[in-house]
Amino acid sequence: MSTEEQAARGLADLEAYLYQEAHLSAARLRVAAFPAQSAGLSHQQKRDIEEWYLDEQKYVAGTVTRHIADSIAQADSARHRSSLRWMRWLLVAVTALTLLTFVGTVLLVSTRP
């Protein structure tokens, strides 16, 4: 893996981490507000609700992050295939022009007395 690829991967990992942390921070605020409004719950029940909700939010954040990373990887792969296809046709065109130039030169030289 080249340095550029490592930097891109590191940036993607950092973005994923920041997204997850922001998502979990908002989830912590929401879950802290819910048990505070619910009278009649024991301390353990409130704690269980908080743990379950945060675990669920971690799963959701991870799923969304993986989806984003997969989408980026697919787009990058499509761009790479497109550029390879373009380069292949460019090579064919340059080869054809070179052959035409060579054949034309040979014909010009052979027709002169």
Coordinates of N, CA, C and O in Angstrom, one line a residue:
M1 N 0.9 -1.2 0.0 CA 0.0 0.0 0.0 C 0.9 1.2 0.0 O 1.8 1.3 0.8
S2 N 0.6 2.1 -0.9 CA 1.4 3.3 -1.0 C 1.1 4.3 0.1 O 0.1 4.2 0.8
T3 N 1.9 5.3 0.2 CA 1.7 6.3 1.2 C 0.4 7.1 1.0 O -0.3 7.4 2.0
E4 N 0.1 7.3 -0.3 CA -1.1 8.0 -0.6 C -2.4 7.2 -0.2 O -3.3 7.7 0.4
E5 N -2.3 5.9 -0.4 CA -3.4 5.0 -0.1 C -3.5 4.9 1.4 O -4.6 4.9 2.0
Q6 N -2.4 4.9 2.1 CA -2.4 4.8 3.6 C -3.0 6.1 4.2 O -3.8 6.0 5.1
A7 N -2.7 7.2 3.6 CA -3.2 8.5 4.1 C -4.7 8.6 3.8 O -5.5 9.0 4.7
A8 N -5.2 8.1 2.7 CA -6.6 8.1 2.4 C -7.3 7.1 3.3 O -8.4 7.4 3.8
R9 N -6.7 6.0 3.6 CA -7.3 5.0 4.5 C -7.4 5.6 5.9 O -8.4 5.5 6.6
G10 N -6.3 6.3 6.3 CA -6.3 6.9 7.7 C -7.3 8.0 7.8 O -8.0 8.1 8.8
L11 N -7.5 8.8 6.7 CA -8.5 9.8 6.7 C -9.9 9.2 6.8 O -10.8 9.7 7.6
A12 N -10.2 8.1 6.1 CA -11.5 7.5 6.2 C -11.7 6.9 7.6 O -12.8 7.0 8.1
D13 N -10.7 6.3 8.2 CA -10.8 5.8 9.5 C -11.1 6.9 10.5 O -11.9 6.7 11.4
L14 N -10.4 8.0 10.4 CA -10.6 9.1 11.3 C -12.1 9.7 11.1 O -12.7 10.0 12.1
E15 N -12.5 9.8 9.9 CA -13.9 10.3 9.7 C -14.9 9.3 10.3 O -15.9 9.8 10.9
A16 N -14.7 8.0 10.1 CA -15.6 7.0 10.7 C -15.6 7.2 12.2 O -16.7 7.1 12.8
Y17 N -14.4 7.3 12.8 CA -14.4 7.4 14.3 C -15.1 8.7 14.7 O -15.9 8.6 15.7
L18 N -14.9 9.8 14.1 CA -15.5 11.1 14.5 C -17.0 11.0 14.3 O -17.8 11.5 15.1
Y19 N -17.5 10.3 13.2 CA -18.9 10.1 13.0 C -19.5 9.3 14.2 O -20.5 9.7 14.7
Q20 N -18.9 8.2 14.5 CA -19.4 7.4 15.6 C -19.4 8.1 16.9 O -20.4 8.0 17.6
E21 N -18.3 8.8 17.2 CA -18.3 9.5 18.5 C -19.4 10.6 18.5 O -20.0 10.8 19.6
A22 N -19.6 11.3 17.5 CA -20.7 12.4 17.4 C -22.0 11.7 17.6 O -22.9 12.2 18.4
H23 N -22.2 10.6 16.9 CA -23.5 9.9 17.0 C -23.7 9.3 18.4 O -24.8 9.5 19.0
L24 N -22.7 8.8 19.0 CA -22.8 8.3 20.4 C -22.9 9.4 21.4 O -23.7 9.2 22.4
S25 N -22.3 10.5 21.2 CA -22.5 11.6 22.1 C -23.9 12.1 22.1 O -24.5 12.3 23.2
A26 N -24.5 12.2 21.0 CA -25.9 12.6 20.9 C -26.8 11.5 21.5 O -27.8 11.8 22.2
A27 N -26.4 10.3 21.3 CA -27.2 9.2 21.9 C -27.2 9.2 23.4 O -28.2 9.0 24.1
R28 N -26.0 9.5 24.0 CA -25.9 9.6 25.4 C -26.8 10.7 26.0 O -27.4 10.5 27.0
L29 N -26.8 11.8 25.3 CA -27.7 12.9 25.8 C -29.2 12.5 25.7 O -29.9 12.8 26.7
R30 N -29.6 11.8 24.6 CA -30.9 11.4 24.5 C -31.3 10.4 25.6 O -32.4 10.4 26.2
V31 N -30.4 9.4 25.8 CA -30.7 8.3 26.8 C -30.7 8.8 28.2 O -31.4 8.3 29.1
A32 N -29.9 9.8 28.5 CA -29.8 10.4 29.8 C -31.1 11.1 30.1 O -31.6 11.1 31.3
A33 N -31.7 11.7 29.1 CA -33.0 12.5 29.3 C -34.2 11.5 29.5 O -35.1 11.8 30.3
F34 N -34.1 10.4 28.9 CA -35.3 9.5 29.0 C -35.5 8.9 30.4 O -36.6 9.0 30.9
P35 N -34.5 8.3 31.0 CA -34.7 7.8 32.4 C -35.0 8.9 33.4 O -35.7 8.6 34.4
A36 N -34.5 10.1 33.1 CA -34.7 11.2 34.1 C -36.2 11.5 34.1 O -36.8 11.9 35.1
Q37 N -36.9 11.3 32.9 CA -38.3 11.6 32.8 C -39.2 10.5 33.3 O -40.4 10.6 33.5
S38 N -38.6 9.3 33.4 CA -39.4 8.1 33.7 C -39.3 7.8 35.2 O -38.4 7.3 35.8
A39 N -40.4 8.2 35.9 CA -40.5 7.9 37.3 C -40.9 6.4 37.6 O -41.5 5.8 36.7
G40 N -40.4 5.9 38.6 CA -40.7 4.5 39.0 C -39.7 3.5 38.5 O -39.9 2.3 38.8
L41 N -38.7 3.9 37.8 CA -37.6 3.0 37.4 C -36.6 2.9 38.5 O -36.2 4.0 39.0
S42 N -36.1 1.7 38.7 CA -35.0 1.6 39.7 C -33.7 2.1 39.0 O -33.6 2.2 37.8
H43 N -32.7 2.3 39.8 CA -31.4 2.7 39.3 C -30.8 1.7 38.3 O -30.3 2.0 37.2
Q44 N -31.0 0.4 38.6 CA -30.5 -0.7 37.7 C -31.3 -0.7 36.4 O -30.7 -0.9 35.4
Q45 N -32.6 -0.5 36.5 CA -33.4 -0.4 35.3 C -33.0 0.7 34.3 O -32.9 0.5 33.1
K46 N -32.7 1.9 34.9 CA -32.3 3.0 34.2 C -30.9 2.7 33.5 O -30.7 3.0 32.4
R47 N -30.0 2.1 34.3 CA -28.7 1.7 33.8 C -28.8 0.7 32.7 O -28.1 0.8 31.7
D48 N -29.7 -0.3 32.8 CA -29.9 -1.3 31.8 C -30.4 -0.6 30.5 O -30.0 -1.0 29.4
I49 N -31.3 0.3 30.6 CA -31.9 1.0 29.4 C -30.8 1.8 28.8 O -30.6 1.8 27.5
E50 N -30.0 2.5 29.5 CA -28.9 3.3 29.0 C -27.9 2.4 28.2 O -27.4 2.7 27.1
E51 N -27.5 1.2 28.9 CA -26.5 0.3 28.2 C -27.1 -0.2 26.9 O -26.4 -0.3 25.9
W52 N -28.4 -0.7 27.0 CA -29.0 -1.3 25.8 C -29.0 -0.2 24.7 O -28.7 -0.5 23.5
Y53 N -29.5 1.0 25.0 CA -29.6 2.0 24.0 C -28.3 2.4 23.4 O -28.1 2.5 22.1
L54 N -27.2 2.5 24.2 CA -25.9 2.9 23.7 C -25.3 1.7 22.8 O -24.7 2.0 21.8
D55 N -25.6 0.5 23.3 CA -25.1 -0.6 22.4 C -25.8 -0.6 21.1 O -25.2 -0.9 20.1
E56 N -27.1 -0.4 21.1 CA -27.8 -0.3 19.8 C -27.3 0.8 19.0 O -27.2 0.7 17.7
Q57 N -27.0 2.0 19.5 CA -26.5 3.1 18.8 C -25.1 2.8 18.2 O -24.8 3.3 17.1
K58 N -24.3 2.1 19.0 CA -23.0 1.8 18.5 C -23.1 0.9 17.2 O -22.4 1.0 16.3
Y59 N -24.1 -0.1 17.3 CA -24.3 -1.0 16.2 C -24.8 -0.2 15.0 O -24.3 -0.4 13.9
V60 N -25.7 0.8 15.2 CA -26.2 1.6 14.1 C -25.1 2.4 13.5 O -25.0 2.5 12.3
A61 N -24.3 3.1 14.3 CA -23.2 3.9 13.9 C -22.2 3.1 13.1 O -21.7 3.5 12.0
G62 N -21.9 1.9 13.6 CA -21.0 1.0 12.8 C -21.5 0.6 11.5 O -20.8 0.6 10.5
T63 N -22.8 0.3 11.4 CA -23.5 -0.1 10.2 C -23.4 1.0 9.2 O -23.1 0.8 8.0
V64 N -23.8 2.2 9.6 CA -23.8 3.4 8.7 C -22.4 3.7 8.2 O -22.1 4.0 7.1
T65 N -21.4 3.6 9.1 CA -20.0 3.9 8.8 C -19.5 2.9 7.7 O -18.9 3.2 6.8
R66 N -19.8 1.6 7.9 CA -19.4 0.6 7.0 C -20.1 0.8 5.6 O -19.5 0.6 4.6
H67 N -21.4 1.2 5.7 CA -22.1 1.5 4.4 C -21.4 2.7 3.7 O -21.2 2.6 2.4
I68 N -21.1 3.7 4.4 CA -20.4 4.8 3.8 C -19.0 4.4 3.2 O -18.7 4.8 2.0
A69 N -18.3 3.7 4.0 CA -17.0 3.2 3.5 C -17.1 2.3 2.3 O -16.3 2.4 1.3
D70 N -18.1 1.4 2.3 CA -18.4 0.5 1.1 C -18.8 1.4 -0.1 O -18.3 1.1 -1.2
S71 N -19.6 2.4 0.1 CA -20.0 3.2 -1.0 C -18.8 4.0 -1.6 O -18.7 4.1 -2.9
I72 N -17.9 4.5 -0.8 CA -16.7 5.2 -1.2 C -15.8 4.2 -2.0 O -15.3 4.5 -3.1
A73 N -15.7 3.0 -1.5 CA -14.8 2.0 -2.1 C -15.4 1.6 -3.5 O -14.6 1.5 -4.5
Q74 N -16.7 1.5 -3.6 CA -17.3 1.1 -4.9 C -17.1 2.3 -5.9 O -16.8 2.0 -7.1
A75 N -17.3 3.5 -5.4 CA -17.1 4.7 -6.3 C -15.7 4.8 -6.8 O -15.4 5.0 -8.0
D76 N -14.7 4.5 -5.9 CA -13.3 4.5 -6.2 C -13.0 3.4 -7.2 O -12.3 3.7 -8.2
S77 N -13.6 2.3 -7.0 CA -13.3 1.2 -7.9 C -13.9 1.5 -9.3 O -13.2 1.2 -10.3
A78 N -15.1 2.0 -9.4 CA -15.7 2.4 -10.7 C -14.8 3.5 -11.4 O -14.6 3.4 -12.6
R79 N -14.3 4.4 -10.6 CA -13.5 5.5 -11.2 C -12.2 4.9 -11.8 O -11.7 5.2 -12.9
H80 N -11.6 3.9 -11.0 CA -10.4 3.3 -11.4 C -10.6 2.5 -12.7 O -9.8 2.5 -13.7
R81 N -11.7 1.7 -12.8 CA -12.1 0.9 -14.0 C -12.3 1.8 -15.2 O -11.8 1.6 -16.3
S82 N -13.0 3.0 -14.9 CA -13.2 3.9 -16.0 C -11.9 4.5 -16.5 O -11.7 4.6 -17.8
S83 N -11.0 4.9 -15.7 CA -9.7 5.4 -16.1 C -8.9 4.4 -16.8 O -8.2 4.7 -17.8
L84 N -8.9 3.1 -16.4 CA -8.2 2.1 -17.1 C -8.8 1.8 -18.5 O -8.1 1.6 -19.5
R85 N -10.1 1.9 -18.6 CA -10.8 1.7 -19.9 C -10.4 2.9 -20.8 O -10.1 2.6 -22.0
W86 N -10.4 4.1 -20.3 CA -10.0 5.3 -21.1 C -8.5 5.1 -21.5 O -8.2 5.4 -22.7
M87 N -7.7 4.7 -20.6 CA -6.2 4.6 -21.0 C -6.0 3.5 -22.1 O -5.2 3.6 -22.9
R88 N -6.8 2.4 -22.0 CA -6.7 1.3 -23.0 C -7.1 1.8 -24.3 O -6.4 1.6 -25.3
W89 N -8.2 2.6 -24.4 CA -8.6 3.1 -25.7 C -7.6 4.2 -26.2 O -7.4 4.3 -27.4
L90 N -7.0 4.9 -25.3 CA -6.0 5.9 -25.7 C -4.8 5.2 -26.3 O -4.3 5.6 -27.3
L91 N -4.4 4.1 -25.7 CA -3.3 3.3 -26.2 C -3.6 2.7 -27.6 O -2.8 2.7 -28.5
V92 N -4.8 2.2 -27.8 CA -5.2 1.7 -29.1 C -5.2 2.8 -30.1 O -4.7 2.6 -31.2
A93 N -5.7 4.0 -29.8 CA -5.7 5.1 -30.7 C -4.3 5.6 -31.1 O -4.0 5.8 -32.2
V94 N -3.4 5.7 -30.1 CA -2.0 6.1 -30.3 C -1.3 5.0 -31.2 O -0.6 5.4 -32.1
T95 N -1.6 3.7 -30.9 CA -1.0 2.7 -31.7 C -1.5 2.7 -33.1 O -0.7 2.6 -34.1
A96 N -2.8 2.9 -33.3 CA -3.3 3.0 -34.7 C -2.7 4.2 -35.4 O -2.4 4.1 -36.6
L97 N -2.6 5.4 -34.8 CA -2.0 6.5 -35.4 C -0.6 6.3 -35.8 O -0.1 6.7 -36.8
T98 N 0.2 5.6 -34.9 CA 1.6 5.3 -35.2 C 1.7 4.4 -36.4 O 2.5 4.6 -37.3
L99 N 0.8 3.4 -36.4 CA 0.8 2.5 -37.6 C 0.5 3.2 -38.9 O 1.1 3.0 -39.9
L100 N -0.6 4.0 -38.8 CA -0.9 4.8 -40.0 C 0.2 5.7 -40.5 O 0.4 5.8 -41.7
T101 N 0.8 6.3 -39.6 CA 2.0 7.2 -39.9 C 3.1 6.4 -40.5 O 3.7 6.8 -41.6
F102 N 3.4 5.2 -40.0 CA 4.4 4.4 -40.5 C 4.1 3.9 -41.9 O 4.9 4.0 -42.8
V103 N 2.8 3.4 -42.1 CA 2.4 2.9 -43.4 C 2.4 4.1 -44.4 O 2.8 3.9 -45.6
G104 N 1.9 5.2 -44.0 CA 1.9 6.4 -44.9 C 3.3 6.8 -45.3 O 3.6 7.1 -46.5
T105 N 4.2 6.7 -44.4 CA 5.6 7.1 -44.7 C 6.2 6.1 -45.6 O 6.9 6.4 -46.6
V106 N 6.0 4.8 -45.4 CA 6.5 3.7 -46.3 C 5.9 3.9 -47.7 O 6.6 3.8 -48.7
L107 N 4.6 4.2 -47.8 CA 4.0 4.4 -49.1 C 4.6 5.7 -49.8 O 4.8 5.6 -51.0
L108 N 4.8 6.7 -49.1 CA 5.4 7.9 -49.6 C 6.8 7.7 -50.2 O 7.2 8.1 -51.2
V109 N 7.6 7.0 -49.4 CA 9.0 6.7 -49.8 C 9.0 5.7 -50.9 O 9.8 5.9 -51.8
S110 N 8.1 4.8 -51.0 CA 8.2 3.8 -52.0 C 7.6 4.3 -53.4 O 8.0 3.8 -54.4
T111 N 6.8 5.3 -53.3 CA 6.2 5.8 -54.6 C 7.1 6.9 -55.2 O 7.0 7.2 -56.4
R112 N 8.1 7.4 -54.5 CA 9.0 8.4 -55.1 C 10.1 7.7 -55.9 O 10.6 6.7 -55.5
P113 N 10.4 8.3 -57.1 CA 11.5 7.7 -57.9 C 12.9 7.8 -57.4 O 13.4 8.3 -56.6

